Amino acid sequence: LGQLVESGGGSVQAGGSLRLSCTASGSDFDRYYMAWFRQVPGKERQGVAGIGHGGAGARYVDSVKGRFTITRDNIKNQLFLEMNNLNPDDTGMYYCAARPWRYVTPNNAWDLREFVFWGRGTQVTVSS
């Protein structure tokens, strides 16, 4: 796997929606567990949503369950995050990240140290 490039961020009002995209270069995209992380100033980066290498096993941080949907297209080497009913707490820099699927467990799914590829991020700002 090569570079990860995010797009789709922007500024929206509370209640609005955004769709983030992450395009990966290189090969073997379908051998990686993919995830979206977000970070705000003064806080550490935290996981938002993750998805298994084959598109199953989606997981979400509690605060976004029912509002966000993570999907992937292994033919186009793309990862998506559909974000609905956004609120100001969703504001942050969103990063696309990848880790080898083989050793993913519920306890280490969000371990930052396990993700070996990272995008540069796309900013999401939600105003009230």
Tab-separated table of C-alpha atoms in Angstrom:
chain	number	residue	atom	x	y	z
A	1	LEU	CA	0.000	0.000	0.000
A	2	GLY	CA	1.143	3.505	-0.774
A	3	GLN	CA	-0.197	6.950	-0.022
A	4	LEU	CA	-3.609	7.716	1.433
A	5	VAL	CA	-5.304	10.926	0.352
A	6	GLU	CA	-8.461	12.231	2.004
A	7	SER	CA	-11.041	14.539	0.510
A	8	GLY	CA	-14.572	15.735	1.147
A	9	GLY	CA	-14.128	17.785	4.285
A	10	GLY	CA	-15.659	21.186	4.682
A	11	SER	CA	-17.792	23.449	6.811
A	12	VAL	CA	-21.419	22.608	7.482
A	13	GLN	CA	-24.158	23.582	9.879
A	14	ALA	CA	-25.350	21.271	12.611
A	15	GLY	CA	-27.680	18.659	11.209
A	16	GLY	CA	-25.946	18.621	7.865
A	17	SER	CA	-24.060	15.853	6.129
A	18	LEU	CA	-20.673	15.251	4.572
A	19	ARG	CA	-19.119	12.347	2.737
A	20	LEU	CA	-15.401	11.832	3.194
A	21	SER	CA	-13.308	9.859	0.763
A	22	CYS	CA	-9.876	8.308	1.044
A	23	THR	CA	-8.050	7.085	-2.008
A	24	ALA	CA	-5.141	4.705	-1.608
A	25	SER	CA	-2.336	4.194	-4.040
A	26	GLY	CA	-0.321	1.034	-4.347
A	27	SER	CA	-1.479	-2.541	-4.163
A	28	ASP	CA	-3.072	-5.009	-1.750
A	29	PHE	CA	-5.644	-2.539	-0.487
A	30	ASP	CA	-7.921	-5.458	0.360
A	31	ARG	CA	-5.348	-6.807	2.812
A	32	TYR	CA	-5.674	-3.817	5.127
A	33	TYR	CA	-8.069	-2.906	7.867
A	34	MET	CA	-9.071	0.707	7.254
A	35	ALA	CA	-10.205	3.336	9.696
A	36	TRP	CA	-11.079	6.959	10.128
A	37	PHE	CA	-9.601	8.877	13.031
A	38	ARG	CA	-10.190	12.444	14.071
A	39	GLN	CA	-8.279	14.917	16.134
A	40	VAL	CA	-8.977	18.297	17.650
A	41	PRO	CA	-6.408	20.678	19.122
A	42	GLY	CA	-5.362	19.668	22.604
A	43	LYS	CA	-6.606	16.086	22.335
A	44	GLU	CA	-5.068	12.907	21.055
A	45	ARG	CA	-6.181	11.325	17.842
A	46	GLN	CA	-9.023	8.882	18.341
A	47	GLY	CA	-10.767	6.301	16.245
A	48	VAL	CA	-14.121	7.120	14.705
A	49	ALA	CA	-14.914	4.201	12.422
A	50	GLY	CA	-13.153	1.113	11.145
A	51	ILE	CA	-13.866	-1.569	8.577
A	52	GLY	CA	-12.459	-4.996	7.834
A	53	HIS	CA	-10.366	-5.742	4.806
A	54	GLY	CA	-13.296	-7.345	2.990
A	55	GLY	CA	-15.849	-4.697	3.914
A	56	ALA	CA	-17.345	-6.466	6.919
A	57	GLY	CA	-16.866	-5.948	10.620
A	58	ALA	CA	-17.568	-2.229	10.751
A	59	ARG	CA	-17.077	-0.590	14.105
A	60	TYR	CA	-17.796	2.893	15.373
A	61	VAL	CA	-17.105	5.020	18.357
A	62	ASP	CA	-20.297	5.300	20.395
A	63	SER	CA	-20.820	8.975	19.680
A	64	VAL	CA	-21.251	8.413	15.934
A	65	LYS	CA	-23.241	5.181	15.886
A	66	GLY	CA	-26.382	5.559	13.833
A	67	ARG	CA	-25.083	8.711	12.183
A	68	PHE	CA	-21.884	7.655	10.406
A	69	THR	CA	-21.400	4.829	7.953
A	70	ILE	CA	-18.025	3.520	6.853
A	71	THR	CA	-17.685	1.677	3.560
A	72	ARG	CA	-14.928	0.705	1.180
A	73	ASP	CA	-14.486	-0.106	-2.469
A	74	ASN	CA	-11.647	-2.556	-2.903
A	75	ILE	CA	-11.768	-2.294	-6.672
A	76	LYS	CA	-11.136	1.440	-6.640
A	77	ASN	CA	-8.952	1.408	-3.521
A	78	GLN	CA	-11.252	3.822	-1.746
A	79	LEU	CA	-12.583	4.266	1.749
A	80	PHE	CA	-15.614	6.382	2.591
A	81	LEU	CA	-17.255	7.884	5.621
A	82	GLU	CA	-20.825	9.059	5.261
A	83	MET	CA	-21.555	11.481	8.078
A	84	ASN	CA	-25.132	12.496	8.794
A	85	ASN	CA	-26.795	14.685	11.394
A	86	LEU	CA	-23.494	16.313	12.206
A	87	ASN	CA	-23.038	18.240	15.411
A	88	PRO	CA	-20.280	20.590	16.586
A	89	ASP	CA	-18.603	17.775	18.531
A	90	ASP	CA	-17.858	16.119	15.201
A	91	THR	CA	-15.536	18.968	14.302
A	92	GLY	CA	-11.949	17.934	13.773
A	93	MET	CA	-9.292	16.850	11.370
A	94	TYR	CA	-10.261	13.483	9.928
A	95	TYR	CA	-7.542	11.054	8.969
A	96	CYS	CA	-7.655	7.932	6.887
A	97	ALA	CA	-5.436	5.139	8.173
A	98	ALA	CA	-4.538	1.561	7.302
A	99	ARG	CA	-3.142	-1.429	9.162
A	100	PRO	CA	-2.600	-5.059	8.186
A	101	TRP	CA	-5.808	-6.993	8.801
A	102	ARG	CA	-4.215	-10.112	10.197
A	103	TYR	CA	-3.818	-9.057	13.827
A	104	VAL	CA	-6.845	-6.824	14.308
A	105	THR	CA	-8.777	-7.650	17.481
A	106	PRO	CA	-11.512	-5.798	19.345
A	107	ASN	CA	-8.957	-4.723	21.924
A	108	ASN	CA	-6.388	-3.331	19.525
A	109	ALA	CA	-8.594	-2.060	16.687
A	110	TRP	CA	-7.969	1.561	17.654
A	111	ASP	CA	-4.324	1.241	18.605
A	112	LEU	CA	-2.598	4.092	16.821
A	113	ARG	CA	0.694	2.225	16.844
A	114	GLU	CA	-0.750	-0.513	14.642
A	115	PHE	CA	-1.674	1.785	11.772
A	116	VAL	CA	1.215	1.993	9.371
A	117	PHE	CA	-0.237	4.283	6.693
A	118	TRP	CA	-1.818	7.661	7.299
A	119	GLY	CA	-3.280	10.389	5.164
A	120	ARG	CA	-2.642	14.053	5.803
A	121	GLY	CA	-6.211	14.681	6.927
A	122	THR	CA	-9.241	16.639	5.824
A	123	GLN	CA	-10.856	19.245	8.037
A	124	VAL	CA	-14.484	18.969	9.099
A	125	THR	CA	-16.048	21.945	10.821
A	126	VAL	CA	-19.609	21.849	12.124
A	127	SER	CA	-21.227	25.056	13.309
A	128	SER	CA	-24.293	25.384	15.491
